mmCIF file of N, CA and C in Angstrom:
data_model
loop_
_atom_site.group_PDB
_atom_site.id
_atom_site.type_symbol
_atom_site.label_atom_id
_atom_site.label_comp_id
_atom_site.label_asym_id
_atom_site.label_seq_id
_atom_site.Cartn_x
_atom_site.Cartn_y
_atom_site.Cartn_z
ATOM 1 N N MET U 1 -21.783 -0.688 -8.548
ATOM 2 C CA MET U 1 -21.439 -1.874 -7.808
ATOM 3 C C MET U 1 -21.678 -1.601 -6.321
ATOM 4 N N SER U 2 -22.228 -2.541 -5.607
ATOM 5 C CA SER U 2 -22.542 -2.326 -4.198
ATOM 6 C C SER U 2 -21.275 -2.336 -3.346
ATOM 7 N N SER U 3 -21.355 -1.675 -2.201
ATOM 8 C CA SER U 3 -20.181 -1.577 -1.329
ATOM 9 C C SER U 3 -19.775 -2.944 -0.777
ATOM 10 N N ALA U 4 -20.750 -3.829 -0.538
ATOM 11 C CA ALA U 4 -20.419 -5.170 -0.057
ATOM 12 C C ALA U 4 -19.652 -5.955 -1.110
ATOM 13 N N LEU U 5 -20.054 -5.789 -2.364
ATOM 14 C CA LEU U 5 -19.382 -6.481 -3.458
ATOM 15 C C LEU U 5 -17.966 -5.936 -3.658
ATOM 16 N N ILE U 6 -17.818 -4.627 -3.573
ATOM 17 C CA ILE U 6 -16.497 -4.005 -3.687
ATOM 18 C C ILE U 6 -15.608 -4.459 -2.536
ATOM 19 N N SER U 7 -16.163 -4.492 -1.345
ATOM 20 C CA SER U 7 -15.412 -4.935 -0.170
ATOM 21 C C SER U 7 -14.928 -6.371 -0.334
ATOM 22 N N ALA U 8 -15.800 -7.231 -0.833
ATOM 23 C CA ALA U 8 -15.419 -8.629 -1.059
ATOM 24 C C ALA U 8 -14.327 -8.731 -2.116
ATOM 25 N N GLU U 9 -14.438 -7.921 -3.160
ATOM 26 C CA GLU U 9 -13.438 -7.917 -4.238
ATOM 27 C C GLU U 9 -12.073 -7.469 -3.717
ATOM 28 N N ILE U 10 -12.057 -6.437 -2.904
ATOM 29 C CA ILE U 10 -10.796 -5.940 -2.347
ATOM 30 C C ILE U 10 -10.190 -6.966 -1.405
ATOM 31 N N THR U 11 -11.009 -7.583 -0.577
ATOM 32 C CA THR U 11 -10.522 -8.613 0.335
ATOM 33 C C THR U 11 -9.929 -9.782 -0.434
ATOM 34 N N ALA U 12 -10.614 -10.221 -1.477
ATOM 35 C CA ALA U 12 -10.097 -11.327 -2.298
ATOM 36 C C ALA U 12 -8.793 -10.939 -2.984
ATOM 37 N N THR U 13 -8.706 -9.712 -3.454
ATOM 38 C CA THR U 13 -7.489 -9.242 -4.114
ATOM 39 C C THR U 13 -6.324 -9.197 -3.128
ATOM 40 N N CYS U 14 -6.575 -8.725 -1.918
ATOM 41 C CA CYS U 14 -5.528 -8.702 -0.889
ATOM 42 C C CYS U 14 -5.088 -10.126 -0.545
ATOM 43 N N ASN U 15 -6.037 -11.035 -0.434
ATOM 44 C CA ASN U 15 -5.703 -12.429 -0.136
ATOM 45 C C ASN U 15 -4.882 -13.071 -1.247
ATOM 46 N N ALA U 16 -5.100 -12.631 -2.489
ATOM 47 C CA ALA U 16 -4.372 -13.195 -3.630
ATOM 48 C C ALA U 16 -2.920 -12.725 -3.687
ATOM 49 N N LEU U 17 -2.561 -11.705 -2.911
ATOM 50 C CA LEU U 17 -1.173 -11.250 -2.891
ATOM 51 C C LEU U 17 -0.249 -12.346 -2.385
ATOM 52 N N GLY U 18 -0.681 -13.036 -1.370
ATOM 53 C CA GLY U 18 0.137 -14.086 -0.779
ATOM 54 C C GLY U 18 -0.214 -14.247 0.681
ATOM 55 N N ASP U 19 0.706 -14.923 1.393
ATOM 56 C CA ASP U 19 0.428 -15.223 2.790
ATOM 57 C C ASP U 19 1.725 -15.275 3.576
ATOM 58 N N ALA U 20 1.665 -14.753 4.794
ATOM 59 C CA ALA U 20 2.810 -14.845 5.692
ATOM 60 C C ALA U 20 2.809 -16.242 6.302
ATOM 61 N N ASN U 21 3.822 -16.991 5.986
ATOM 62 C CA ASN U 21 3.958 -18.343 6.514
ATOM 63 C C ASN U 21 4.329 -18.258 7.991
ATOM 64 N N LYS U 22 4.148 -19.341 8.709
ATOM 65 C CA LYS U 22 4.525 -19.348 10.121
ATOM 66 C C LYS U 22 6.031 -19.168 10.279
ATOM 67 N N SER U 23 6.779 -19.577 9.253
ATOM 68 C CA SER U 23 8.213 -19.292 9.272
ATOM 69 C C SER U 23 8.393 -17.820 8.912
ATOM 70 N N THR U 24 9.600 -17.418 8.659
ATOM 71 C CA THR U 24 9.848 -16.009 8.385
ATOM 72 C C THR U 24 9.671 -15.641 6.920
ATOM 73 N N LYS U 25 9.459 -16.590 6.034
ATOM 74 C CA LYS U 25 9.351 -16.330 4.595
ATOM 75 C C LYS U 25 7.899 -16.058 4.194
ATOM 76 N N TYR U 26 7.715 -15.030 3.392
ATOM 77 C CA TYR U 26 6.404 -14.697 2.845
ATOM 78 C C TYR U 26 6.191 -15.553 1.595
ATOM 79 N N ILE U 27 4.987 -16.074 1.415
ATOM 80 C CA ILE U 27 4.676 -16.915 0.261
ATOM 81 C C ILE U 27 3.812 -16.102 -0.698
ATOM 82 N N LEU U 28 4.354 -15.868 -1.905
ATOM 83 C CA LEU U 28 3.606 -15.121 -2.912
ATOM 84 C C LEU U 28 2.450 -15.945 -3.448
ATOM 85 N N GLY U 29 1.345 -15.269 -3.710
ATOM 86 C CA GLY U 29 0.236 -15.904 -4.397
ATOM 87 C C GLY U 29 0.574 -16.039 -5.873
ATOM 88 N N PRO U 30 -0.063 -16.969 -6.574
ATOM 89 C CA PRO U 30 0.252 -17.166 -7.994
ATOM 90 C C PRO U 30 -0.077 -15.953 -8.872
ATOM 91 N N HIS U 31 -0.945 -15.090 -8.405
ATOM 92 C CA HIS U 31 -1.331 -13.910 -9.174
ATOM 93 C C HIS U 31 -1.003 -12.623 -8.413
ATOM 94 N N CYS U 32 0.108 -12.631 -7.722
ATOM 95 C CA CYS U 32 0.482 -11.497 -6.873
ATOM 96 C C CYS U 32 0.634 -10.204 -7.675
ATOM 97 N N LYS U 33 1.354 -10.244 -8.780
ATOM 98 C CA LYS U 33 1.567 -9.027 -9.576
ATOM 99 C C LYS U 33 0.244 -8.461 -10.071
ATOM 100 N N GLU U 34 -0.596 -9.339 -10.595
ATOM 101 C CA GLU U 34 -1.880 -8.891 -11.115
ATOM 102 C C GLU U 34 -2.750 -8.314 -9.999
ATOM 103 N N SER U 35 -2.691 -8.935 -8.832
ATOM 104 C CA SER U 35 -3.479 -8.456 -7.690
ATOM 105 C C SER U 35 -3.005 -7.077 -7.238
ATOM 106 N N ALA U 36 -1.695 -6.884 -7.189
ATOM 107 C CA ALA U 36 -1.158 -5.575 -6.805
ATOM 108 C C ALA U 36 -1.557 -4.515 -7.827
ATOM 109 N N LYS U 37 -1.503 -4.864 -9.112
ATOM 110 C CA LYS U 37 -1.938 -3.924 -10.157
ATOM 111 C C LYS U 37 -3.422 -3.609 -10.003
ATOM 112 N N ASP U 38 -4.216 -4.611 -9.653
ATOM 113 C CA ASP U 38 -5.650 -4.385 -9.437
ATOM 114 C C ASP U 38 -5.880 -3.424 -8.276
ATOM 115 N N LEU U 39 -5.103 -3.557 -7.207
ATOM 116 C CA LEU U 39 -5.256 -2.649 -6.068
ATOM 117 C C LEU U 39 -4.933 -1.217 -6.474
ATOM 118 N N ILE U 40 -3.922 -1.045 -7.328
ATOM 119 C CA ILE U 40 -3.598 0.295 -7.830
ATOM 120 C C ILE U 40 -4.769 0.840 -8.641
ATOM 121 N N LYS U 41 -5.371 0.002 -9.483
ATOM 122 C CA LYS U 41 -6.533 0.428 -10.277
ATOM 123 C C LYS U 41 -7.697 0.806 -9.376
ATOM 124 N N TYR U 42 -7.945 -0.001 -8.338
ATOM 125 C CA TYR U 42 -9.039 0.303 -7.417
ATOM 126 C C TYR U 42 -8.816 1.672 -6.764
ATOM 127 N N LEU U 43 -7.575 1.944 -6.352
ATOM 128 C CA LEU U 43 -7.289 3.222 -5.703
ATOM 129 C C LEU U 43 -7.474 4.391 -6.668
ATOM 130 N N ARG U 44 -7.195 4.189 -7.937
ATOM 131 C CA ARG U 44 -7.403 5.255 -8.924
ATOM 132 C C ARG U 44 -8.881 5.590 -9.063
ATOM 133 N N ARG U 45 -9.737 4.586 -8.870
ATOM 134 C CA ARG U 45 -11.181 4.776 -9.018
ATOM 135 C C ARG U 45 -11.889 4.960 -7.679
ATOM 136 N N ASP U 46 -11.135 5.270 -6.656
ATOM 137 C CA ASP U 46 -11.719 5.428 -5.325
ATOM 138 C C ASP U 46 -12.717 6.587 -5.329
ATOM 139 N N ASP U 47 -13.720 6.486 -4.462
ATOM 140 C CA ASP U 47 -14.748 7.530 -4.407
ATOM 141 C C ASP U 47 -14.311 8.673 -3.489
ATOM 142 N N GLU U 48 -15.177 9.667 -3.338
ATOM 143 C CA GLU U 48 -14.834 10.845 -2.545
ATOM 144 C C GLU U 48 -14.725 10.550 -1.045
ATOM 145 N N THR U 49 -15.249 9.406 -0.614
ATOM 146 C CA THR U 49 -15.099 9.027 0.804
ATOM 147 C C THR U 49 -13.852 8.174 1.025
ATOM 148 N N HIS U 50 -13.144 7.883 -0.046
ATOM 149 C CA HIS U 50 -11.907 7.097 0.013
ATOM 150 C C HIS U 50 -12.155 5.724 0.652
ATOM 151 N N SER U 51 -13.272 5.108 0.278
ATOM 152 C CA SER U 51 -13.666 3.842 0.889
ATOM 153 C C SER U 51 -12.668 2.719 0.615
ATOM 154 N N ILE U 52 -12.097 2.689 -0.565
ATOM 155 C CA ILE U 52 -11.133 1.632 -0.883
ATOM 156 C C ILE U 52 -9.855 1.838 -0.074
ATOM 157 N N ARG U 53 -9.368 3.051 -0.027
ATOM 158 C CA ARG U 53 -8.161 3.371 0.766
ATOM 159 C C ARG U 53 -8.382 3.034 2.237
ATOM 160 N N ARG U 54 -9.571 3.351 2.741
ATOM 161 C CA ARG U 54 -9.866 3.064 4.152
ATOM 162 C C ARG U 54 -9.957 1.568 4.401
ATOM 163 N N GLN U 55 -10.540 0.821 3.457
ATOM 164 C CA GLN U 55 -10.620 -0.624 3.641
ATOM 165 C C GLN U 55 -9.232 -1.256 3.609
ATOM 166 N N LEU U 56 -8.380 -0.784 2.706
ATOM 167 C CA LEU U 56 -7.013 -1.312 2.661
ATOM 168 C C LEU U 56 -6.270 -0.995 3.959
ATOM 169 N N GLY U 57 -6.544 0.164 4.530
ATOM 170 C CA GLY U 57 -5.961 0.490 5.829
ATOM 171 C C GLY U 57 -6.498 -0.402 6.931
ATOM 172 N N ASP U 58 -7.799 -0.690 6.881
ATOM 173 C CA ASP U 58 -8.399 -1.577 7.881
ATOM 174 C C ASP U 58 -7.835 -2.992 7.809
ATOM 175 N N THR U 59 -7.514 -3.450 6.591
ATOM 176 C CA THR U 59 -6.988 -4.814 6.447
ATOM 177 C C THR U 59 -5.511 -4.903 6.811
ATOM 178 N N ASN U 60 -4.875 -3.742 7.011
ATOM 179 C CA ASN U 60 -3.469 -3.694 7.399
ATOM 180 C C ASN U 60 -2.555 -4.313 6.337
ATOM 181 N N VAL U 61 -2.917 -4.121 5.062
ATOM 182 C CA VAL U 61 -2.205 -4.745 3.954
ATOM 183 C C VAL U 61 -0.747 -4.281 3.861
ATOM 184 N N VAL U 62 -0.459 -3.062 4.284
ATOM 185 C CA VAL U 62 0.924 -2.570 4.225
ATOM 186 C C VAL U 62 1.814 -3.417 5.115
ATOM 187 N N HIS U 63 1.383 -3.644 6.338
ATOM 188 C CA HIS U 63 2.192 -4.394 7.301
ATOM 189 C C HIS U 63 2.210 -5.896 7.004
ATOM 190 N N THR U 64 1.054 -6.448 6.665
ATOM 191 C CA THR U 64 0.971 -7.907 6.523
ATOM 192 C C THR U 64 1.412 -8.432 5.171
ATOM 193 N N ASP U 65 1.326 -7.599 4.122
ATOM 194 C CA ASP U 65 1.639 -8.096 2.783
ATOM 195 C C ASP U 65 2.696 -7.279 2.042
ATOM 196 N N LEU U 66 2.491 -5.991 1.910
ATOM 197 C CA LEU U 66 3.332 -5.201 1.013
ATOM 198 C C LEU U 66 4.784 -5.101 1.480
ATOM 199 N N ILE U 67 4.994 -4.794 2.734
ATOM 200 C CA ILE U 67 6.372 -4.700 3.235
ATOM 201 C C ILE U 67 7.057 -6.076 3.223
ATOM 202 N N PRO U 68 6.399 -7.160 3.653
ATOM 203 C CA PRO U 68 7.058 -8.466 3.523
ATOM 204 C C PRO U 68 7.393 -8.849 2.070
ATOM 205 N N ILE U 69 6.545 -8.465 1.126
ATOM 206 C CA ILE U 69 6.845 -8.754 -0.280
ATOM 207 C C ILE U 69 8.113 -8.007 -0.698
ATOM 208 N N ILE U 70 8.225 -6.757 -0.330
ATOM 209 C CA ILE U 70 9.435 -5.992 -0.682
ATOM 210 C C ILE U 70 10.665 -6.621 -0.032
ATOM 211 N N ILE U 71 10.544 -7.026 1.215
ATOM 212 C CA ILE U 71 11.693 -7.596 1.927
ATOM 213 C C ILE U 71 12.129 -8.925 1.314
ATOM 214 N N HIS U 72 11.186 -9.795 1.030
ATOM 215 C CA HIS U 72 11.534 -11.151 0.590
ATOM 216 C C HIS U 72 11.710 -11.295 -0.916
ATOM 217 N N PHE U 73 11.184 -10.359 -1.695
ATOM 218 C CA PHE U 73 11.228 -10.517 -3.155
ATOM 219 C C PHE U 73 11.757 -9.261 -3.851
ATOM 220 N N SER U 74 12.714 -8.597 -3.228
ATOM 221 C CA SER U 74 13.272 -7.375 -3.806
ATOM 222 C C SER U 74 14.057 -7.644 -5.085
ATOM 223 N N ASP U 75 14.464 -8.874 -5.327
ATOM 224 C CA ASP U 75 15.205 -9.206 -6.541
ATOM 225 C C ASP U 75 14.293 -9.272 -7.774
ATOM 226 N N ASN U 76 12.992 -9.345 -7.568
ATOM 227 C CA ASN U 76 12.024 -9.351 -8.665
ATOM 228 C C ASN U 76 11.694 -7.886 -8.988
ATOM 229 N N GLU U 77 12.365 -7.334 -10.007
ATOM 230 C CA GLU U 77 12.259 -5.902 -10.297
ATOM 231 C C GLU U 77 10.841 -5.446 -10.610
ATOM 232 N N GLU U 78 10.137 -6.227 -11.417
ATOM 233 C CA GLU U 78 8.779 -5.824 -11.803
ATOM 234 C C GLU U 78 7.853 -5.802 -10.586
ATOM 235 N N LEU U 79 7.918 -6.842 -9.770
ATOM 236 C CA LEU U 79 7.089 -6.897 -8.570
ATOM 237 C C LEU U 79 7.474 -5.787 -7.600
ATOM 238 N N PHE U 80 8.769 -5.552 -7.434
ATOM 239 C CA PHE U 80 9.248 -4.491 -6.552
ATOM 240 C C PHE U 80 8.667 -3.145 -6.990
ATOM 241 N N ASP U 81 8.706 -2.864 -8.290
ATOM 242 C CA ASP U 81 8.194 -1.608 -8.826
ATOM 243 C C ASP U 81 6.694 -1.461 -8.564
ATOM 244 N N ILE U 82 5.942 -2.518 -8.797
ATOM 245 C CA ILE U 82 4.490 -2.472 -8.604
ATOM 246 C C ILE U 82 4.141 -2.236 -7.136
ATOM 247 N N ILE U 83 4.788 -2.982 -6.261
ATOM 248 C CA ILE U 83 4.509 -2.855 -4.819
ATOM 249 C C ILE U 83 4.938 -1.478 -4.320
ATOM 250 N N LEU U 84 6.055 -0.977 -4.810
ATOM 251 C CA LEU U 84 6.504 0.355 -4.407
ATOM 252 C C LEU U 84 5.507 1.428 -4.850
ATOM 253 N N ARG U 85 4.980 1.323 -6.069
ATOM 254 C CA ARG U 85 3.963 2.273 -6.540
ATOM 255 C C ARG U 85 2.711 2.200 -5.669
ATOM 256 N N LEU U 86 2.330 0.989 -5.281
ATOM 257 C CA LEU U 86 1.164 0.822 -4.416
ATOM 258 C C LEU U 86 1.413 1.447 -3.044
ATOM 259 N N LEU U 87 2.612 1.243 -2.503
ATOM 260 C CA LEU U 87 2.948 1.847 -1.207
ATOM 261 C C LEU U 87 2.936 3.374 -1.277
ATOM 262 N N VAL U 88 3.483 3.924 -2.353
ATOM 263 C CA VAL U 88 3.484 5.378 -2.508
ATOM 264 C C VAL U 88 2.047 5.896 -2.551
ATOM 265 N N ASN U 89 1.189 5.209 -3.283
ATOM 266 C CA ASN U 89 -0.209 5.613 -3.378
ATOM 267 C C ASN U 89 -0.897 5.546 -2.011
ATOM 268 N N LEU U 90 -0.691 4.449 -1.294
ATOM 269 C CA LEU U 90 -1.363 4.275 0.000
ATOM 270 C C LEU U 90 -0.866 5.252 1.064
ATOM 271 N N THR U 91 0.361 5.718 0.926
ATOM 272 C CA THR U 91 0.917 6.614 1.941
ATOM 273 C C THR U 91 0.796 8.089 1.553
ATOM 274 N N THR U 92 -0.048 8.376 0.582
ATOM 275 C CA THR U 92 -0.318 9.766 0.220
ATOM 276 C C THR U 92 -0.892 10.487 1.439
ATOM 277 N N PRO U 93 -0.342 11.647 1.791
ATOM 278 C CA PRO U 93 -0.854 12.373 2.954
ATOM 279 C C PRO U 93 -2.348 12.702 2.829
ATOM 280 N N ALA U 94 -3.031 12.628 3.956
ATOM 281 C CA ALA U 94 -4.472 12.884 3.983
ATOM 282 C C ALA U 94 -4.806 14.300 3.520
ATOM 283 N N MET U 95 -3.943 15.247 3.815
ATOM 284 C CA MET U 95 -4.202 16.631 3.398
ATOM 285 C C MET U 95 -4.251 16.740 1.873
ATOM 286 N N ILE U 96 -3.457 15.970 1.176
ATOM 287 C CA ILE U 96 -3.490 15.993 -0.289
ATOM 288 C C ILE U 96 -4.800 15.387 -0.785
ATOM 289 N N LEU U 97 -5.229 14.300 -0.137
ATOM 290 C CA LEU U 97 -6.483 13.661 -0.527
ATOM 291 C C LEU U 97 -7.678 14.594 -0.356
ATOM 292 N N TYR U 98 -7.591 15.465 0.623
ATOM 293 C CA TYR U 98 -8.691 16.390 0.917
ATOM 294 C C TYR U 98 -8.377 17.817 0.463
ATOM 295 N N ASN U 99 -7.572 17.939 -0.588
ATOM 296 C CA ASN U 99 -7.259 19.237 -1.208
ATOM 297 C C ASN U 99 -6.743 20.269 -0.210
ATOM 298 N N GLU U 100 -5.902 19.824 0.692
ATOM 299 C CA GLU U 100 -5.226 20.678 1.674
ATOM 300 C C GLU U 100 -6.185 21.445 2.574
ATOM 301 N N GLU U 101 -7.335 20.844 2.854
ATOM 302 C CA GLU U 101 -8.294 21.434 3.785
ATOM 303 C C GLU U 101 -8.798 20.356 4.731
ATOM 304 N N ILE U 102 -8.826 20.668 6.002
ATOM 305 C CA ILE U 102 -9.413 19.738 6.961
ATOM 306 C C ILE U 102 -10.923 19.816 6.788
ATOM 307 N N PRO U 103 -11.578 18.664 6.595
ATOM 308 C CA PRO U 103 -13.023 18.682 6.347
ATOM 309 C C PRO U 103 -13.804 19.314 7.495
ATOM 310 N N GLY U 104 -14.823 20.060 7.135
ATOM 311 C CA GLY U 104 -15.671 20.708 8.131
ATOM 312 C C GLY U 104 -16.837 19.833 8.559
ATOM 313 N N ASP U 105 -17.342 19.032 7.630
ATOM 314 C CA ASP U 105 -18.465 18.147 7.919
ATOM 315 C C ASP U 105 -18.029 17.062 8.905
ATOM 316 N N LYS U 106 -18.889 16.762 9.878
ATOM 317 C CA LYS U 106 -18.559 15.820 10.940
ATOM 318 C C LYS U 106 -18.251 14.421 10.394
ATOM 319 N N VAL U 107 -19.065 13.924 9.490
ATOM 320 C CA VAL U 107 -18.874 12.574 8.941
ATOM 321 C C VAL U 107 -17.592 12.507 8.118
ATOM 322 N N VAL U 108 -17.395 13.498 7.277
ATOM 323 C CA VAL U 108 -16.194 13.531 6.431
ATOM 324 C C VAL U 108 -14.943 13.678 7.296
ATOM 325 N N ARG U 109 -15.053 14.446 8.370
ATOM 326 C CA ARG U 109 -13.909 14.602 9.276
ATOM 327 C C ARG U 109 -13.567 13.272 9.951
ATOM 328 N N GLN U 110 -14.568 12.476 10.284
ATOM 329 C CA GLN U 110 -14.305 11.146 10.861
ATOM 330 C C GLN U 110 -13.565 10.264 9.866
ATOM 331 N N LEU U 111 -13.949 10.338 8.589
ATOM 332 C CA LEU U 111 -13.257 9.580 7.546
ATOM 333 C C LEU U 111 -11.816 10.067 7.408
ATOM 334 N N TYR U 112 -11.635 11.368 7.482
ATOM 335 C CA TYR U 112 -10.303 11.968 7.429
ATOM 336 C C TYR U 112 -9.434 11.440 8.573
ATOM 337 N N HIS U 113 -9.989 11.414 9.765
ATOM 338 C CA HIS U 113 -9.239 10.921 10.930
ATOM 339 C C HIS U 113 -8.947 9.425 10.816
ATOM 340 N N GLN U 114 -9.832 8.684 10.188
ATOM 341 C CA GLN U 114 -9.578 7.264 9.967
ATOM 342 C C GLN U 114 -8.374 7.088 9.032
ATOM 343 N N ILE U 115 -8.304 7.893 8.001
ATOM 344 C CA ILE U 115 -7.158 7.827 7.082
ATOM 345 C C ILE U 115 -5.876 8.228 7.809
ATOM 346 N N ILE U 116 -5.943 9.254 8.645
ATOM 347 C CA ILE U 116 -4.783 9.670 9.448
ATOM 348 C C ILE U 116 -4.327 8.504 10.331
ATOM 349 N N SER U 117 -5.275 7.802 10.932
ATOM 350 C CA SER U 117 -4.952 6.653 11.781
ATOM 351 C C SER U 117 -4.232 5.560 10.987
ATOM 352 N N HIS U 118 -4.701 5.310 9.769
ATOM 353 C CA HIS U 118 -4.042 4.307 8.925
ATOM 354 C C HIS U 118 -2.622 4.753 8.577
ATOM 355 N N LEU U 119 -2.454 6.023 8.271
ATOM 356 C CA LEU U 119 -1.123 6.527 7.942
ATOM 357 C C LEU U 119 -0.166 6.400 9.131
ATOM 358 N N GLN U 120 -0.684 6.581 10.325
ATOM 359 C CA GLN U 120 0.150 6.417 11.520
ATOM 360 C C GLN U 120 0.551 4.951 11.705
ATOM 361 N N LYS U 121 -0.358 4.022 11.381
ATOM 362 C CA LYS U 121 -0.006 2.591 11.434
ATOM 363 C C LYS U 121 1.061 2.261 10.398
ATOM 364 N N TYR U 122 0.979 2.925 9.238
ATOM 365 C CA TYR U 122 1.985 2.688 8.195
ATOM 366 C C TYR U 122 3.359 3.134 8.664
ATOM 367 N N LYS U 123 3.418 4.234 9.411
ATOM 368 C CA LYS U 123 4.705 4.698 9.934
ATOM 369 C C LYS U 123 5.345 3.625 10.806
ATOM 370 N N ILE U 124 4.538 2.996 11.624
ATOM 371 C CA ILE U 124 5.048 1.933 12.494
ATOM 372 C C ILE U 124 5.528 0.752 11.651
ATOM 373 N N ALA U 125 4.764 0.403 10.622
ATOM 374 C CA ALA U 125 5.141 -0.714 9.753
ATOM 375 C C ALA U 125 6.447 -0.424 9.012
ATOM 376 N N PHE U 126 6.698 0.846 8.689
ATOM 377 C CA PHE U 126 7.922 1.209 7.965
ATOM 378 C C PHE U 126 9.150 1.248 8.874
ATOM 379 N N ALA U 127 8.960 1.106 10.164
ATOM 380 C CA ALA U 127 10.094 1.072 11.090
ATOM 381 C C ALA U 127 10.689 -0.332 11.080
ATOM 382 N N ASN U 128 11.203 -0.719 9.938
ATOM 383 C CA ASN U 128 11.728 -2.061 9.724
ATOM 384 C C ASN U 128 13.097 -1.930 9.083
ATOM 385 N N GLU U 129 14.122 -2.338 9.806
ATOM 386 C CA GLU U 129 15.495 -2.165 9.334
ATOM 387 C C GLU U 129 15.753 -2.911 8.026
ATOM 388 N N ALA U 130 15.212 -4.114 7.895
ATOM 389 C CA ALA U 130 15.413 -4.895 6.668
ATOM 390 C C ALA U 130 14.822 -4.183 5.456
ATOM 391 N N LEU U 131 13.669 -3.564 5.636
ATOM 392 C CA LEU U 131 13.034 -2.811 4.549
ATOM 393 C C LEU U 131 13.929 -1.675 4.094
ATOM 394 N N TRP U 132 14.486 -0.908 5.027
ATOM 395 C CA TRP U 132 15.306 0.243 4.668
ATOM 396 C C TRP U 132 16.622 -0.168 4.033
ATOM 397 N N LYS U 133 17.171 -1.320 4.426
ATOM 398 C CA LYS U 133 18.387 -1.821 3.761
ATOM 399 C C LYS U 133 18.099 -2.126 2.300
ATOM 400 N N ILE U 134 16.958 -2.740 2.044
ATOM 401 C CA ILE U 134 16.580 -3.077 0.667
ATOM 402 C C ILE U 134 16.310 -1.814 -0.137
ATOM 403 N N LEU U 135 15.589 -0.871 0.436
ATOM 404 C CA LEU U 135 15.318 0.383 -0.264
ATOM 405 C C LEU U 135 16.612 1.134 -0.567
ATOM 406 N N ARG U 136 17.544 1.119 0.372
ATOM 407 C CA ARG U 136 18.841 1.763 0.153
ATOM 408 C C ARG U 136 19.584 1.091 -1.002
ATOM 409 N N THR U 137 19.595 -0.233 -1.009
ATOM 410 C CA THR U 137 20.272 -0.978 -2.071
ATOM 411 C C THR U 137 19.644 -0.687 -3.431
ATOM 412 N N GLN U 138 18.327 -0.705 -3.489
ATOM 413 C CA GLN U 138 17.633 -0.437 -4.748
ATOM 414 C C GLN U 138 17.877 0.992 -5.226
ATOM 415 N N LEU U 139 17.826 1.935 -4.322
ATOM 416 C CA LEU U 139 18.053 3.331 -4.679
ATOM 417 C C LEU U 139 19.494 3.546 -5.130
ATOM 418 N N THR U 140 20.436 2.908 -4.475
ATOM 419 C CA THR U 140 21.842 3.004 -4.864
ATOM 420 C C THR U 140 22.042 2.492 -6.286
ATOM 421 N N SER U 141 21.421 1.359 -6.605
ATOM 422 C CA SER U 141 21.574 0.825 -7.961
ATOM 423 C C SER U 141 20.926 1.744 -9.004
ATOM 424 N N ILE U 142 19.801 2.358 -8.664
ATOM 425 C CA ILE U 142 19.164 3.305 -9.582
ATOM 426 C C ILE U 142 20.042 4.528 -9.788
ATOM 427 N N LEU U 143 20.596 5.050 -8.720
ATOM 428 C CA LEU U 143 21.457 6.241 -8.825
ATOM 429 C C LEU U 143 22.738 5.933 -9.587
ATOM 430 N N ASN U 144 23.276 4.728 -9.448
ATOM 431 C CA ASN U 144 24.466 4.337 -10.209
ATOM 432 C C ASN U 144 24.163 4.278 -11.691
ATOM 433 N N ILE U 145 22.976 3.816 -12.058
ATOM 434 C CA ILE U 145 22.594 3.752 -13.460
ATOM 435 C C ILE U 145 22.447 5.167 -14.021
ATOM 436 N N VAL U 146 21.837 6.058 -13.251
ATOM 437 C CA VAL U 146 21.601 7.428 -13.702
ATOM 438 C C VAL U 146 22.911 8.196 -13.850
ATOM 439 N N SER U 147 23.851 7.961 -12.963
ATOM 440 C CA SER U 147 25.098 8.733 -12.975
ATOM 441 C C SER U 147 26.078 8.275 -14.059
ATOM 442 N N ARG U 148 25.801 7.195 -14.726
ATOM 443 C CA ARG U 148 26.714 6.715 -15.776
ATOM 444 C C ARG U 148 26.573 7.484 -17.023
#
């Protein structure tokens, strides 16, 4: 499949997640769960240049879609689980992606630095008090279930 076609597919999938309304509420797309699952599948099949991961970082999907979905729809357990798995995948450290070695090749090193840049943007996006309250609540309920 050509890179332009893959890029268009990823963009369409991100758009299908939903949209940030001008008000404070995020509006889910009708196929949000399926789209999030598709993004996870795309990341599993990513190439050695991590082109899909880099495109998702370029689109800023963590800040514009994934975190707002968690904040506004945390009561939807299945969606919460899918989005959380996607966030964990996207925030995988660059050193793990590159087998704990900083690339020596100039081009590959530029790709590595691009991924580092995306991860730094994700850190800023995660500096959201509402997100951490929801994560705390969800984790507390999971730990209560486990401790019974």
